[in-house]
Amino acid sequence: GLKGDYSWTPSGNGLLLRIGYQDETLGVLEVDGFAFPEYKGHYLNLTLIIARVCGLVITNSRTCQVLQDEIAERKIVEKKLWEINKTLDQRIAERTEALEKSNRELKLEIAERRRMEEERTKLREQLYFAQRLDSVGTLAGGIAHDFNNILTAIIGFGNLLLGEMKA
């Protein structure tokens, strides 16, 4: 097991190098057989820098992949939302059209009912007028009948008097 960022190999001519970023270990790389063992301190510094850069690259690559996956997922969700929105817009348009049609029909029905109510009112007024005329006619007929009875009596008595006067 590696306890730090590196450890020397048993031969002393190489090292085990931790590849990681921050506290996460991404892997261990063994570098062995330095060509110039006298520069192993320089090799160490260089490999530690390379290991950190590799760790950063791997971490960024993973982050990039996660972001690409999230973007792809969001695009799918966005497409579904767009389709749902399109369907909803279509439903709204259809229902609006149906409501407008119903509204037009209701307006026509209301206008027809008003016209019929006006006609009904006129017919009722005509009926009342006809009933009044009928009542006046009945009254006039009764008066004329009574007057006729009185005249018949007067004419009858007048004829009797004329007959007695001639006799």
PDB file of C-alpha atoms in Angstrom:
ATOM      1  CA  GLY A   1       0.000   0.000   0.000  1.00  0.00           C
ATOM      2  CA  LEU A   2       1.049   3.507  -0.797  1.00  0.00           C
ATOM      3  CA  LYS A   3       0.953   5.853   2.219  1.00  0.00           C
ATOM      4  CA  GLY A   4       1.691   9.205   0.538  1.00  0.00           C
ATOM      5  CA  ASP A   5       1.970  10.485  -2.999  1.00  0.00           C
ATOM      6  CA  TYR A   6       4.891   8.155  -3.753  1.00  0.00           C
ATOM      7  CA  SER A   7       7.209   5.501  -2.411  1.00  0.00           C
ATOM      8  CA  TRP A   8      10.508   4.180  -3.709  1.00  0.00           C
ATOM      9  CA  THR A   9      10.620   0.752  -5.250  1.00  0.00           C
ATOM     10  CA  PRO A  10      12.682  -1.901  -3.409  1.00  0.00           C
ATOM     11  CA  SER A  11      15.413  -1.540  -6.023  1.00  0.00           C
ATOM     12  CA  GLY A  12      15.693   2.151  -5.226  1.00  0.00           C
ATOM     13  CA  ASN A  13      15.866   2.838  -8.954  1.00  0.00           C
ATOM     14  CA  GLY A  14      12.126   3.600  -9.398  1.00  0.00           C
ATOM     15  CA  LEU A  15       9.035   4.670  -7.589  1.00  0.00           C
ATOM     16  CA  LEU A  16       5.338   3.957  -7.093  1.00  0.00           C
ATOM     17  CA  LEU A  17       3.379   7.089  -7.875  1.00  0.00           C
ATOM     18  CA  ARG A  18      -0.109   7.947  -6.739  1.00  0.00           C
ATOM     19  CA  ILE A  19      -2.262   9.409  -9.528  1.00  0.00           C
ATOM     20  CA  GLY A  20      -5.017  11.454  -7.946  1.00  0.00           C
ATOM     21  CA  TYR A  21      -6.734  14.729  -7.447  1.00  0.00           C
ATOM     22  CA  GLN A  22      -7.164  16.280  -4.034  1.00  0.00           C
ATOM     23  CA  ASP A  23      -7.923  13.369  -1.653  1.00  0.00           C
ATOM     24  CA  GLU A  24      -9.121  10.917  -4.318  1.00  0.00           C
ATOM     25  CA  THR A  25      -6.705   8.254  -5.537  1.00  0.00           C
ATOM     26  CA  LEU A  26      -7.382   7.402  -9.162  1.00  0.00           C
ATOM     27  CA  GLY A  27      -4.590   4.857  -9.602  1.00  0.00           C
ATOM     28  CA  VAL A  28      -0.978   3.938  -8.892  1.00  0.00           C
ATOM     29  CA  LEU A  29       1.763   4.066 -11.501  1.00  0.00           C
ATOM     30  CA  GLU A  30       5.055   2.227 -11.193  1.00  0.00           C
ATOM     31  CA  VAL A  31       8.080   3.895 -12.746  1.00  0.00           C
ATOM     32  CA  ASP A  32      11.188   1.720 -12.530  1.00  0.00           C
ATOM     33  CA  GLY A  33      14.625   1.694 -14.041  1.00  0.00           C
ATOM     34  CA  PHE A  34      15.697   5.313 -14.068  1.00  0.00           C
ATOM     35  CA  ALA A  35      18.322   5.874 -16.721  1.00  0.00           C
ATOM     36  CA  PHE A  36      20.211   8.252 -14.466  1.00  0.00           C
ATOM     37  CA  PRO A  37      19.663   7.195 -10.853  1.00  0.00           C
ATOM     38  CA  GLU A  38      21.688  10.157  -9.647  1.00  0.00           C
ATOM     39  CA  TYR A  39      18.832  12.433 -10.759  1.00  0.00           C
ATOM     40  CA  LYS A  40      16.165  10.520  -8.926  1.00  0.00           C
ATOM     41  CA  GLY A  41      15.235  13.655  -6.908  1.00  0.00           C
ATOM     42  CA  HIS A  42      14.558  15.480 -10.173  1.00  0.00           C
ATOM     43  CA  TYR A  43      12.630  12.472 -11.478  1.00  0.00           C
ATOM     44  CA  LEU A  44      10.585  12.526  -8.301  1.00  0.00           C
ATOM     45  CA  ASN A  45       9.704  16.225  -8.632  1.00  0.00           C
ATOM     46  CA  LEU A  46       8.857  15.821 -12.323  1.00  0.00           C
ATOM     47  CA  THR A  47       6.755  12.664 -11.836  1.00  0.00           C
ATOM     48  CA  LEU A  48       4.867  14.245  -8.910  1.00  0.00           C
ATOM     49  CA  ILE A  49       3.952  17.201 -11.133  1.00  0.00           C
ATOM     50  CA  ILE A  50       2.964  14.846 -13.982  1.00  0.00           C
ATOM     51  CA  ALA A  51       0.924  12.714 -11.547  1.00  0.00           C
ATOM     52  CA  ARG A  52      -0.969  15.791 -10.333  1.00  0.00           C
ATOM     53  CA  VAL A  53      -1.610  16.921 -13.908  1.00  0.00           C
ATOM     54  CA  CYS A  54      -2.790  13.408 -14.851  1.00  0.00           C
ATOM     55  CA  GLY A  55      -5.083  13.360 -11.821  1.00  0.00           C
ATOM     56  CA  LEU A  56      -6.507  16.732 -12.793  1.00  0.00           C
ATOM     57  CA  VAL A  57      -6.988  15.602 -16.419  1.00  0.00           C
ATOM     58  CA  ILE A  58      -8.729  12.379 -15.349  1.00  0.00           C
ATOM     59  CA  THR A  59     -10.966  14.241 -12.886  1.00  0.00           C
ATOM     60  CA  ASN A  60     -11.794  16.899 -15.468  1.00  0.00           C
ATOM     61  CA  SER A  61     -12.486  14.173 -18.016  1.00  0.00           C
ATOM     62  CA  ARG A  62     -14.886  12.485 -15.592  1.00  0.00           C
ATOM     63  CA  THR A  63     -16.534  15.822 -14.800  1.00  0.00           C
ATOM     64  CA  CYS A  64     -16.798  16.562 -18.504  1.00  0.00           C
ATOM     65  CA  GLN A  65     -18.425  13.173 -19.119  1.00  0.00           C
ATOM     66  CA  VAL A  66     -20.885  13.768 -16.272  1.00  0.00           C
ATOM     67  CA  LEU A  67     -21.702  17.195 -17.703  1.00  0.00           C
ATOM     68  CA  GLN A  68     -22.124  15.759 -21.199  1.00  0.00           C
ATOM     69  CA  ASP A  69     -24.453  13.088 -19.803  1.00  0.00           C
ATOM     70  CA  GLU A  70     -26.440  15.743 -17.931  1.00  0.00           C
ATOM     71  CA  ILE A  71     -26.619  17.903 -21.062  1.00  0.00           C
ATOM     72  CA  ALA A  72     -27.820  14.946 -23.113  1.00  0.00           C
ATOM     73  CA  GLU A  73     -30.408  14.115 -20.459  1.00  0.00           C
ATOM     74  CA  ARG A  74     -31.544  17.736 -20.300  1.00  0.00           C
ATOM     75  CA  LYS A  75     -31.877  17.822 -24.084  1.00  0.00           C
ATOM     76  CA  ILE A  76     -34.099  14.751 -23.920  1.00  0.00           C
ATOM     77  CA  VAL A  77     -36.177  16.337 -21.150  1.00  0.00           C
ATOM     78  CA  GLU A  78     -36.295  19.615 -23.061  1.00  0.00           C
ATOM     79  CA  LYS A  79     -37.515  17.812 -26.184  1.00  0.00           C
ATOM     80  CA  LYS A  80     -40.209  16.029 -24.156  1.00  0.00           C
ATOM     81  CA  LEU A  81     -41.235  19.338 -22.571  1.00  0.00           C
ATOM     82  CA  TRP A  82     -41.373  20.958 -26.005  1.00  0.00           C
ATOM     83  CA  GLU A  83     -43.597  18.120 -27.264  1.00  0.00           C
ATOM     84  CA  ILE A  84     -45.834  18.405 -24.187  1.00  0.00           C
ATOM     85  CA  ASN A  85     -46.003  22.176 -24.657  1.00  0.00           C
ATOM     86  CA  LYS A  86     -46.893  21.710 -28.325  1.00  0.00           C
ATOM     87  CA  THR A  87     -49.634  19.229 -27.369  1.00  0.00           C
ATOM     88  CA  LEU A  88     -50.952  21.606 -24.707  1.00  0.00           C
ATOM     89  CA  ASP A  89     -50.937  24.511 -27.159  1.00  0.00           C
ATOM     90  CA  GLN A  90     -52.889  22.371 -29.623  1.00  0.00           C
ATOM     91  CA  ARG A  91     -55.397  21.376 -26.923  1.00  0.00           C
ATOM     92  CA  ILE A  92     -55.770  25.017 -25.888  1.00  0.00           C
ATOM     93  CA  ALA A  93     -56.369  26.030 -29.506  1.00  0.00           C
ATOM     94  CA  GLU A  94     -58.969  23.257 -29.960  1.00  0.00           C
ATOM     95  CA  ARG A  95     -60.743  24.104 -26.716  1.00  0.00           C
ATOM     96  CA  THR A  96     -60.630  27.821 -27.474  1.00  0.00           C
ATOM     97  CA  GLU A  97     -62.186  27.136 -30.862  1.00  0.00           C
ATOM     98  CA  ALA A  98     -64.877  24.953 -29.243  1.00  0.00           C
ATOM     99  CA  LEU A  99     -65.581  27.644 -26.641  1.00  0.00           C
ATOM    100  CA  GLU A 100     -65.806  30.323 -29.322  1.00  0.00           C
ATOM    101  CA  LYS A 101     -68.226  28.144 -31.294  1.00  0.00           C
ATOM    102  CA  SER A 102     -70.322  27.526 -28.175  1.00  0.00           C
ATOM    103  CA  ASN A 103     -70.241  31.240 -27.420  1.00  0.00           C
ATOM    104  CA  ARG A 104     -71.485  32.078 -30.923  1.00  0.00           C
ATOM    105  CA  GLU A 105     -74.239  29.470 -30.615  1.00  0.00           C
ATOM    106  CA  LEU A 106     -75.253  30.830 -27.207  1.00  0.00           C
ATOM    107  CA  LYS A 107     -75.385  34.373 -28.587  1.00  0.00           C
ATOM    108  CA  LEU A 108     -77.631  33.174 -31.422  1.00  0.00           C
ATOM    109  CA  GLU A 109     -79.830  31.264 -28.992  1.00  0.00           C
ATOM    110  CA  ILE A 110     -80.093  34.294 -26.691  1.00  0.00           C
ATOM    111  CA  ALA A 111     -80.978  36.521 -29.643  1.00  0.00           C
ATOM    112  CA  GLU A 112     -83.614  33.986 -30.773  1.00  0.00           C
ATOM    113  CA  ARG A 113     -85.078  33.801 -27.257  1.00  0.00           C
ATOM    114  CA  ARG A 114     -85.237  37.588 -27.051  1.00  0.00           C
ATOM    115  CA  ARG A 115     -86.959  37.736 -30.432  1.00  0.00           C
ATOM    116  CA  MET A 116     -89.438  35.058 -29.348  1.00  0.00           C
ATOM    117  CA  GLU A 117     -90.055  36.871 -26.048  1.00  0.00           C
ATOM    118  CA  GLU A 118     -90.734  40.113 -27.931  1.00  0.00           C
ATOM    119  CA  GLU A 119     -93.082  38.261 -30.281  1.00  0.00           C
ATOM    120  CA  ARG A 120     -94.803  36.635 -27.303  1.00  0.00           C
ATOM    121  CA  THR A 121     -95.228  40.045 -25.651  1.00  0.00           C
ATOM    122  CA  LYS A 122     -96.729  41.474 -28.873  1.00  0.00           C
ATOM    123  CA  LEU A 123     -99.091  38.491 -29.197  1.00  0.00           C
ATOM    124  CA  ARG A 124    -100.144  38.867 -25.549  1.00  0.00           C
ATOM    125  CA  GLU A 125    -100.864  42.558 -26.125  1.00  0.00           C
ATOM    126  CA  GLN A 126    -102.871  41.686 -29.243  1.00  0.00           C
ATOM    127  CA  LEU A 127    -104.793  39.066 -27.254  1.00  0.00           C
ATOM    128  CA  TYR A 128    -105.586  41.565 -24.477  1.00  0.00           C
ATOM    129  CA  PHE A 129    -106.698  44.097 -27.082  1.00  0.00           C
ATOM    130  CA  ALA A 130    -108.886  41.479 -28.809  1.00  0.00           C
ATOM    131  CA  GLN A 131    -110.362  40.480 -25.426  1.00  0.00           C
ATOM    132  CA  ARG A 132    -111.139  44.141 -24.633  1.00  0.00           C
ATOM    133  CA  LEU A 133    -112.731  44.586 -28.047  1.00  0.00           C
ATOM    134  CA  ASP A 134    -114.753  41.428 -27.462  1.00  0.00           C
ATOM    135  CA  SER A 135    -115.819  42.741 -24.045  1.00  0.00           C
ATOM    136  CA  VAL A 136    -116.783  46.111 -25.546  1.00  0.00           C
ATOM    137  CA  GLY A 137    -118.662  44.291 -28.328  1.00  0.00           C
ATOM    138  CA  THR A 138    -120.484  42.120 -25.792  1.00  0.00           C
ATOM    139  CA  LEU A 139    -121.315  45.189 -23.699  1.00  0.00           C
ATOM    140  CA  ALA A 140    -122.478  47.112 -26.783  1.00  0.00           C
ATOM    141  CA  GLY A 141    -124.547  44.104 -27.888  1.00  0.00           C
ATOM    142  CA  GLY A 142    -126.165  43.905 -24.438  1.00  0.00           C
ATOM    143  CA  ILE A 143    -126.907  47.630 -24.410  1.00  0.00           C
ATOM    144  CA  ALA A 144    -128.286  47.450 -27.966  1.00  0.00           C
ATOM    145  CA  HIS A 145    -130.483  44.490 -26.982  1.00  0.00           C
ATOM    146  CA  ASP A 146    -131.771  46.303 -23.911  1.00  0.00           C
ATOM    147  CA  PHE A 147    -132.285  49.482 -25.973  1.00  0.00           C
ATOM    148  CA  ASN A 148    -134.077  47.424 -28.632  1.00  0.00           C
ATOM    149  CA  ASN A 149    -136.374  45.972 -25.960  1.00  0.00           C
ATOM    150  CA  ILE A 150    -137.178  49.474 -24.720  1.00  0.00           C
ATOM    151  CA  LEU A 151    -137.745  50.731 -28.279  1.00  0.00           C
ATOM    152  CA  THR A 152    -139.969  47.759 -29.057  1.00  0.00           C
ATOM    153  CA  ALA A 153    -142.097  48.589 -26.042  1.00  0.00           C
ATOM    154  CA  ILE A 154    -142.246  52.290 -27.010  1.00  0.00           C
ATOM    155  CA  ILE A 155    -143.096  51.498 -30.633  1.00  0.00           C
ATOM    156  CA  GLY A 156    -145.661  48.925 -29.506  1.00  0.00           C
ATOM    157  CA  PHE A 157    -147.376  51.384 -27.149  1.00  0.00           C
ATOM    158  CA  GLY A 158    -147.086  54.075 -29.828  1.00  0.00           C
ATOM    159  CA  ASN A 159    -148.858  51.814 -32.327  1.00  0.00           C
ATOM    160  CA  LEU A 160    -151.552  50.992 -29.746  1.00  0.00           C
ATOM    161  CA  LEU A 161    -152.110  54.680 -29.089  1.00  0.00           C
ATOM    162  CA  LEU A 162    -152.309  55.412 -32.799  1.00  0.00           C
ATOM    163  CA  GLY A 163    -154.777  52.603 -33.184  1.00  0.00           C
ATOM    164  CA  GLU A 164    -156.956  53.926 -30.376  1.00  0.00           C
ATOM    165  CA  MET A 165    -156.743  57.405 -31.715  1.00  0.00           C
ATOM    166  CA  LYS A 166    -157.969  56.313 -35.100  1.00  0.00           C
ATOM    167  CA  ALA A 167    -160.812  54.453 -33.540  1.00  0.00           C
TER     168      ALA A 167
END
